[in-house]
XYZ file of C-alpha atoms in Angstrom:
532
model
C 7.690 45.113 -25.922
C 4.950 47.800 -26.068
C 2.270 45.104 -26.332
C 3.645 43.332 -23.264
C 3.644 46.595 -21.329
C 0.066 47.345 -22.428
C -1.076 43.861 -21.335
C 0.582 44.315 -17.948
C -1.037 47.741 -17.515
C -4.446 46.329 -18.423
C -4.019 43.505 -15.893
C -2.987 45.994 -13.222
C -6.012 48.169 -13.942
C -8.336 45.164 -13.770
C -6.970 44.222 -10.340
C -7.379 47.776 -9.051
C -10.929 47.994 -10.397
C -11.898 44.667 -8.764
C -10.373 45.712 -5.445
C -12.044 49.149 -5.575
C -15.369 47.518 -6.434
C -15.168 45.255 -3.371
C -13.953 48.119 -1.173
C -16.866 50.368 -2.170
C -19.339 47.548 -1.508
C -17.869 47.036 1.974
C -17.640 50.711 2.926
C -21.351 51.306 2.318
C -22.386 49.312 5.375
C -19.353 48.313 7.425
C -16.774 49.896 9.655
C -13.139 48.813 9.415
C -12.010 46.052 11.731
C -10.136 47.158 14.819
C -8.479 45.134 17.541
C -11.269 46.035 19.941
C -14.335 45.202 17.882
C -12.833 41.978 16.483
C -12.516 40.690 20.058
C -15.978 41.735 21.228
C -17.457 39.262 23.701
C -20.227 37.023 22.445
C -23.000 35.383 24.453
C -23.987 31.727 24.502
C -27.180 32.672 22.648
C -25.136 34.210 19.815
C -23.271 30.988 19.067
C -26.128 28.463 19.256
C -26.409 28.192 15.421
C -22.644 27.595 15.165
C -22.722 24.948 17.902
C -25.627 23.102 16.243
C -23.950 23.248 12.813
C -20.619 22.064 14.282
C -22.270 19.107 16.037
C -23.946 17.983 12.804
C -20.650 18.360 10.887
C -18.695 16.442 13.524
C -21.151 13.542 13.208
C -19.152 12.463 10.126
C -16.198 11.570 12.386
C -18.332 9.154 14.425
C -17.306 6.750 11.626
C -13.629 7.268 12.577
C -14.279 6.251 16.197
C -16.395 3.303 15.095
C -13.596 2.115 12.777
C -11.162 2.082 15.689
C -13.336 0.180 18.163
C -15.164 -2.020 15.628
C -11.922 -3.779 14.698
C -11.643 -4.921 18.325
C -15.162 -6.423 18.317
C -14.686 -7.919 14.858
C -11.356 -9.556 15.689
C -12.654 -10.904 18.988
C -15.659 -12.549 17.259
C -13.529 -13.927 14.433
C -11.044 -15.424 16.911
C -13.904 -17.171 18.685
C -15.061 -18.412 15.262
C -18.487 -16.832 15.843
C -18.695 -15.882 12.157
C -17.723 -19.259 10.722
C -14.338 -17.832 9.663
C -10.924 -18.500 11.120
C -8.139 -15.942 10.780
C -4.372 -16.064 11.130
C -2.241 -13.624 13.130
C -1.209 -11.921 9.882
C -4.857 -11.537 8.764
C -5.711 -10.160 12.195
C -3.131 -7.373 11.887
C -4.329 -6.553 8.355
C -7.972 -6.285 9.434
C -7.007 -3.925 12.255
C -4.630 -1.756 10.224
C -6.123 -1.816 6.709
C -8.445 1.097 7.452
C -5.425 3.278 8.255
C -3.798 2.523 4.861
C -6.688 3.966 2.859
C -7.386 6.812 5.268
C -4.525 8.858 3.705
C -6.107 8.346 0.265
C -9.350 9.912 1.477
C -7.465 12.727 3.239
C -5.370 13.593 0.176
C -8.298 13.757 -2.247
C -10.406 15.638 0.335
C -8.112 18.685 0.029
C -8.623 19.534 -3.672
C -12.233 18.300 -3.577
C -13.216 20.623 -0.734
C -11.537 23.581 -2.463
C -13.287 22.801 -5.747
C -16.793 21.697 -4.705
C -17.173 23.134 -1.202
C -16.892 21.970 2.394
C -20.548 20.949 2.682
C -20.611 18.857 -0.524
C -17.478 16.865 0.403
C -18.770 16.414 3.961
C -21.947 14.827 2.571
C -20.001 12.802 0.008
C -17.865 11.242 2.782
C -20.964 9.356 3.948
C -21.308 7.472 0.630
C -18.241 5.174 0.951
C -19.094 4.691 4.646
C -22.563 3.421 3.676
C -21.025 1.064 1.088
C -18.581 -0.333 3.671
C -21.361 -1.177 6.135
C -23.368 -2.908 3.400
C -20.285 -5.053 2.674
C -19.913 -5.906 6.377
C -23.574 -6.972 6.571
C -23.137 -9.483 3.727
C -19.504 -10.459 4.467
C -18.853 -14.220 4.307
C -15.087 -14.187 3.747
C -11.953 -12.394 4.917
C -11.594 -10.805 1.452
C -14.977 -9.071 1.821
C -13.950 -7.829 5.264
C -10.726 -6.476 3.737
C -12.766 -4.643 1.059
C -15.134 -3.187 3.663
C -12.259 -1.950 5.849
C -10.509 -0.539 2.752
C -13.566 1.542 1.762
C -14.250 2.532 5.389
C -10.754 4.031 5.530
C -11.435 6.215 2.474
C -14.678 7.438 4.089
C -12.865 8.286 7.325
C -10.178 10.139 5.356
C -12.779 12.239 3.555
C -14.260 13.223 6.927
C -11.123 15.369 7.430
C -13.109 18.154 5.776
C -15.110 18.484 9.008
C -12.258 20.167 10.919
C -11.734 22.719 8.102
C -15.491 23.303 7.805
C -15.911 23.981 11.543
C -12.829 26.240 11.741
C -14.316 28.454 9.001
C -17.841 28.812 10.372
C -16.992 29.317 14.053
C -16.282 32.559 15.910
C -12.692 32.941 17.271
C -13.861 32.929 20.886
C -15.513 29.501 20.643
C -13.408 28.008 17.838
C -11.106 26.019 20.205
C -14.100 24.391 21.896
C -15.899 23.603 18.625
C -12.744 22.122 17.087
C -12.273 19.912 20.146
C -15.772 18.528 19.548
C -14.091 16.523 16.784
C -12.536 14.336 19.478
C -15.843 14.189 21.387
C -17.621 12.685 18.388
C -14.753 10.272 17.654
C -15.054 9.172 21.287
C -18.820 8.930 20.866
C -18.264 6.502 17.992
C -16.006 4.410 20.221
C -18.527 4.519 23.095
C -21.447 3.479 20.874
C -19.388 0.537 19.587
C -18.362 -0.492 23.106
C -21.963 -0.456 24.332
C -23.374 -2.301 21.310
C -20.658 -4.964 21.671
C -22.277 -6.141 24.918
C -25.402 -7.492 23.202
C -24.763 -7.524 19.411
C -22.332 -9.394 17.185
C -20.371 -7.615 14.449
C -22.989 -8.399 11.751
C -25.886 -6.833 13.669
C -23.720 -3.867 14.668
C -23.062 -3.213 10.967
C -26.831 -2.824 10.391
C -27.063 -0.248 13.211
C -24.111 1.725 11.848
C -25.548 1.674 8.321
C -28.770 3.288 9.613
C -26.761 5.853 11.594
C -24.678 6.810 8.540
C -27.823 7.336 6.430
C -29.248 9.683 9.096
C -26.021 11.730 9.146
C -26.065 11.969 5.331
C -29.555 13.522 5.326
C -28.835 15.845 8.288
C -25.916 17.462 6.416
C -28.270 18.763 3.696
C -29.693 21.342 6.138
C -26.325 23.034 6.824
C -25.116 26.282 5.216
C -21.954 26.245 3.088
C -18.760 27.719 4.577
C -18.901 31.506 3.989
C -15.107 31.594 3.594
C -15.258 29.012 0.830
C -18.035 30.912 -0.962
C -15.885 34.065 -0.919
C -12.450 32.620 -1.630
C -12.804 29.401 -3.631
C -15.268 27.812 -6.042
C -15.235 29.433 -9.491
C -13.054 32.257 -8.212
C -15.642 35.013 -8.920
C -17.435 36.724 -6.041
C -20.397 37.928 -8.113
C -23.737 39.171 -6.769
C -25.296 35.702 -6.643
C -22.349 34.274 -4.715
C -22.264 37.293 -2.395
C -25.975 36.816 -1.579
C -25.370 33.141 -0.838
C -22.421 34.000 1.390
C -24.512 36.591 3.266
C -27.308 34.046 3.809
C -24.801 31.569 5.176
C -23.336 34.186 7.535
C -26.794 35.277 8.701
C -27.716 31.701 9.599
C -24.518 31.304 11.615
C -24.402 34.800 13.181
C -27.810 36.075 14.318
C -26.390 39.199 16.038
C -25.962 42.090 13.578
C -22.660 43.368 15.025
C -20.986 39.960 14.887
C -22.409 39.367 11.404
C -20.886 42.634 10.155
C -17.482 41.846 11.680
C -17.387 38.427 10.039
C -18.590 39.835 6.711
C -15.897 42.517 6.799
C -13.169 39.957 7.449
C -14.364 37.699 4.632
C -14.486 40.566 2.133
C -10.956 41.543 3.099
C -9.777 38.034 2.244
C -11.790 38.080 -0.979
C -10.061 41.273 -2.155
C -6.679 39.738 -1.471
C -7.482 36.539 -3.342
C -8.714 38.467 -6.394
C -5.305 40.108 -6.623
C -3.541 36.825 -5.963
C -5.401 34.994 -8.746
C -4.593 37.710 -11.293
C -0.913 37.428 -10.404
C -0.892 33.685 -11.035
C 0.452 32.839 -14.454
C -2.069 30.240 -15.650
C -4.842 27.873 -14.651
C -3.045 24.785 -15.983
C -2.242 21.840 -13.729
C 1.512 22.518 -13.947
C 1.003 26.183 -13.011
C -1.244 25.200 -10.072
C 1.399 22.785 -8.783
C 4.045 25.522 -9.056
C 1.814 27.982 -7.191
C 1.224 25.479 -4.372
C 4.945 24.685 -4.286
C 5.761 28.350 -3.694
C 3.078 28.569 -1.004
C 4.490 25.507 0.791
C 7.967 27.094 0.711
C 6.692 29.963 2.846
C 7.749 29.788 6.533
C 4.089 30.212 7.496
C 3.428 26.878 5.731
C 6.430 24.590 6.191
C 7.099 25.497 9.829
C 3.657 24.514 11.191
C 3.615 21.412 8.984
C 7.007 20.349 10.401
C 5.799 20.963 13.967
C 2.647 18.941 13.330
C 4.625 16.115 11.690
C 6.757 15.553 14.799
C 3.744 15.990 17.095
C 1.792 13.285 15.243
C 4.838 10.985 15.227
C 5.110 11.225 19.015
C 1.332 10.790 19.320
C 1.449 7.484 17.441
C 4.590 6.139 19.174
C 3.104 6.893 22.602
C 0.435 4.229 21.923
C -2.685 6.431 21.985
C -4.384 4.467 19.207
C -2.863 1.021 19.743
C -4.820 0.678 22.987
C -8.068 1.501 21.126
C -7.544 -0.617 17.988
C -6.377 -3.622 20.043
C -8.350 -2.879 23.233
C -9.800 -6.376 23.624
C -6.416 -7.946 22.823
C -4.615 -5.701 25.327
C -7.150 -6.456 28.064
C -7.141 -10.133 27.120
C -3.334 -10.203 27.341
C -3.477 -8.557 30.764
C -6.237 -10.823 32.074
C -4.460 -13.895 30.707
C -1.263 -13.018 32.568
C -3.210 -12.158 35.706
C -5.295 -15.333 35.478
C -8.604 -13.696 34.428
C -8.580 -11.237 37.317
C -10.966 -8.913 35.469
C -13.452 -9.101 32.613
C -12.098 -7.613 29.359
C -15.609 -6.841 28.040
C -16.338 -4.639 31.057
C -12.950 -2.963 30.650
C -13.754 -2.281 26.987
C -16.982 -0.474 27.904
C -15.160 1.492 30.605
C -12.618 2.539 27.951
C -15.412 3.992 25.811
C -17.002 5.843 28.731
C -13.674 7.298 29.902
C -12.747 8.551 26.427
C -16.136 10.160 25.860
C -16.339 11.938 29.237
C -12.749 13.205 29.096
C -13.100 14.449 25.504
C -16.063 16.604 26.639
C -13.922 17.926 29.496
C -11.169 18.784 26.982
C -13.611 20.744 24.811
C -14.619 22.994 27.691
C -11.057 23.273 29.050
C -9.752 24.413 25.667
C -11.667 27.710 25.977
C -9.735 28.620 29.123
C -6.385 26.844 29.019
C -3.806 26.853 26.229
C -2.941 23.965 23.931
C 0.535 23.691 25.439
C -0.758 23.399 29.018
C -3.268 20.710 28.053
C -0.684 18.706 26.068
C 1.954 18.901 28.800
C -0.512 17.760 31.498
C -1.666 14.994 29.162
C 1.906 13.842 28.514
C 2.775 13.762 32.232
C -0.304 11.658 33.036
C 0.353 9.272 30.125
C 4.013 8.788 31.050
C 3.287 8.119 34.734
C 0.336 5.783 33.998
C 2.282 3.662 31.516
C 5.357 3.562 33.768
C 3.257 2.305 36.696
C 1.591 -0.260 34.387
C 5.009 -1.535 33.319
C 6.217 -1.663 36.937
C 3.108 -3.628 37.940
C 3.607 -6.169 35.153
C 7.307 -6.475 35.976
C 7.032 -6.987 39.736
C 3.696 -8.744 40.204
C 4.080 -11.477 37.595
C 6.942 -13.939 38.060
C 7.836 -17.441 36.920
C 8.374 -20.462 39.133
C 11.022 -23.153 38.636
C 8.925 -24.866 35.977
C 8.482 -21.631 33.984
C 4.829 -21.156 34.951
C 3.701 -17.533 35.442
C 2.245 -16.639 38.822
C 0.790 -13.430 40.266
C 2.300 -12.070 43.488
C 0.059 -9.112 44.486
C -3.290 -10.931 44.368
C -5.116 -8.312 46.470
C -4.052 -5.455 44.165
C -4.871 -6.943 40.771
C -7.377 -4.110 40.048
C -4.496 -1.610 40.016
C -3.392 -2.467 36.465
C -6.823 -1.707 35.040
C -6.802 1.633 36.903
C -3.383 2.496 35.443
C -4.398 1.630 31.865
C -7.695 3.534 32.087
C -5.790 6.485 33.579
C -3.510 6.398 30.546
C -6.557 6.460 28.234
C -8.007 9.317 30.296
C -4.860 11.467 30.046
C -4.201 10.662 26.386
C -7.765 11.660 25.468
C -7.394 14.893 27.445
C -4.572 16.089 25.209
C -2.551 14.010 22.791
C -5.370 12.284 20.934
C -7.260 15.588 20.617
C -5.031 18.657 20.282
C -2.856 17.634 17.267
C -5.989 17.138 15.129
C -7.501 20.492 16.141
C -4.230 22.276 15.397
C -4.455 21.265 11.738
C -7.367 23.724 11.469
C -5.413 26.430 13.329
C -1.705 26.285 12.444
C -1.926 25.643 8.682
C -2.656 28.906 6.765
C -5.942 29.366 4.901
C -4.262 29.545 1.476
C -3.122 25.902 1.721
C -5.452 24.585 4.425
C -7.355 22.251 2.108
C -4.286 20.653 0.512
C -2.014 21.057 3.548
C -4.586 19.722 6.005
C -5.300 16.697 3.815
C -1.563 16.026 3.456
C -0.963 16.292 7.210
C -3.834 13.948 8.067
C -2.548 11.476 5.464
C 0.919 11.467 7.006
C -0.576 10.989 10.482
C -2.562 7.937 9.359
C 0.398 6.410 7.528
C 2.249 6.590 10.857
C -0.785 5.085 12.576
C -0.825 2.194 10.087
C 2.865 1.439 10.692
C 2.415 1.372 14.480
C -0.823 -0.657 14.465
C 0.441 -3.164 11.899
C 3.648 -3.804 13.839
C 2.058 -3.983 17.315
C 1.264 -7.756 17.340
C 4.845 -8.590 16.364
C 6.384 -6.219 18.928
C 4.056 -7.657 21.594
C 5.244 -11.166 20.731
C 8.897 -10.066 20.903
C 9.065 -7.952 24.076
C 5.782 -8.557 25.951
C 3.061 -6.208 27.169
C 5.064 -4.954 30.188
C 7.951 -3.638 28.066
C 5.489 -2.091 25.608
C 4.068 -0.099 28.527
C 7.581 1.158 29.358
C 8.094 2.129 25.694
C 4.856 4.152 25.674
C 5.920 5.845 28.921
C 9.281 6.919 27.464
C 7.703 8.302 24.269
C 5.146 10.252 26.318
C 8.029 11.819 28.231
C 9.655 12.888 24.948
C 6.316 14.406 23.898
C 6.288 16.667 26.968
C 9.766 17.984 26.148
C 8.853 18.569 22.494
C 5.642 20.478 23.282
C 7.443 22.668 25.831
C 10.171 23.762 23.411
C 8.558 23.717 19.958
C 4.734 23.835 19.916
C 3.336 27.412 19.835
C 0.312 28.598 21.803
C -2.782 29.438 19.719
C -5.320 30.295 22.420
C -7.243 33.524 21.623
C -5.107 34.159 18.535
C -6.539 34.973 15.123
C -5.424 33.053 12.025
C -3.304 36.030 10.948
C -1.672 36.236 14.420
C -0.815 32.539 14.270
C 0.697 32.904 10.808
C 2.870 35.825 11.935
C 4.408 33.601 14.638
C 6.064 31.576 11.868
C 7.248 34.579 9.836
C 10.262 36.526 11.088
C 10.732 40.241 10.410
C 13.403 39.558 7.823
C 11.186 37.259 5.802
C 8.308 38.194 3.526
C 4.967 38.576 5.202
C 2.284 36.084 4.207
C 0.450 36.840 1.003
C -3.023 36.042 2.341
C -4.988 37.947 4.955
C -6.596 35.398 7.224
C -9.850 35.379 9.115
C -9.818 35.682 12.854
């Protein structure tokens, strides 16, 4: 009994000594954080290094956008037998959706990998499977090889999840919303590049271009600093002098102004002190003990509440058709033009889709600094619901059948309206519902489980995406494109109601403020102190 007490006392002393050591180191050069100095205004010049670093990091998600749009080009060429291969309807749905099956695998393993080896290392590593997938596409001569390439491409896209976490940890609170929204800008850039290349290149030649692009991104990532929060809180668990120097160098590169640098350094050291105490309280470093520790963290209201909110938000995002229109863009436009007797060119519509998504995603990034997440999502949902409802109405009232069962168009002079409605839907969905849920993973989920929790949430989102994309061809065959538009409209309406009642606002809130929103006064306060 005495030995146990002595061991406990020794452990307690060690924790106090470590905390005092870190406190003394901080107090020599820094003032304590106050509400006023943590919200000090920063200039555009101050954040240039963070913007440049974020843009390079977000380049890894160009692959995600390419995966979405490339399936459209690939399927269109294969249907025309341009590659010497013929595919069935079942093979078509597998080629389109296979990438979303393996995406969760990449997302799940990204969590522990980024906590163990660092945000920068995993970001760079995500390029390796992407490079392999493009090499397979270049030499593909069979459907099996295409399956393998799409399978590996999905893993690469899943690993790119680390980018959102990386950016959230290196960006200042005042520009974090904008920098996180750049994720959608670069996904849209991937779609736009694919749309433009599709005009003059076949899927084989496009694969060569994307292979070169991926190699350039891989080398560019080497010049980035590691996340200062990871250096302080993860890795080998010891914030020694060498690690502290590395963390300071990283902070200096990202924050050139001395005042802002000191504020960020103070916040990081505060988290580091807390994690030292937390690690000493954990029973063991075994796998079973780690699982138990994560289980208890996930049981906290600050963890399970945001994860539940995000789960429903992603479910509504997928059911509202945001990604179906991208993955099957050519098929959707082909279906529309077939019904309307080739009243517009689907290739031109495909390029317009890419341009609209890219421009609107940039608009969203700038809007996110001024307007809240809820406002943007509600406006997005209203626009999506109205656009899809009008598309369904157009299909219902302008296409009829004669006595012999032949389809005929009634409103010949207004056939351009349907394309306007569909592009409006893409515009509004990009403005909010295809952007905000992904950025909120880096905001709502607490730092202590952000690696594992973020990877889990992204995995769940892509499993939903797979289910919707895989089933789309069969639903289209059963109910027709007009009724699908009505279905998307109804789900978008439900999304508006859900956001209004359940999704919290995170604009201008620190990570600790966001976490407190999910913890009532009667419940325990979160164990980690989070960066702002």
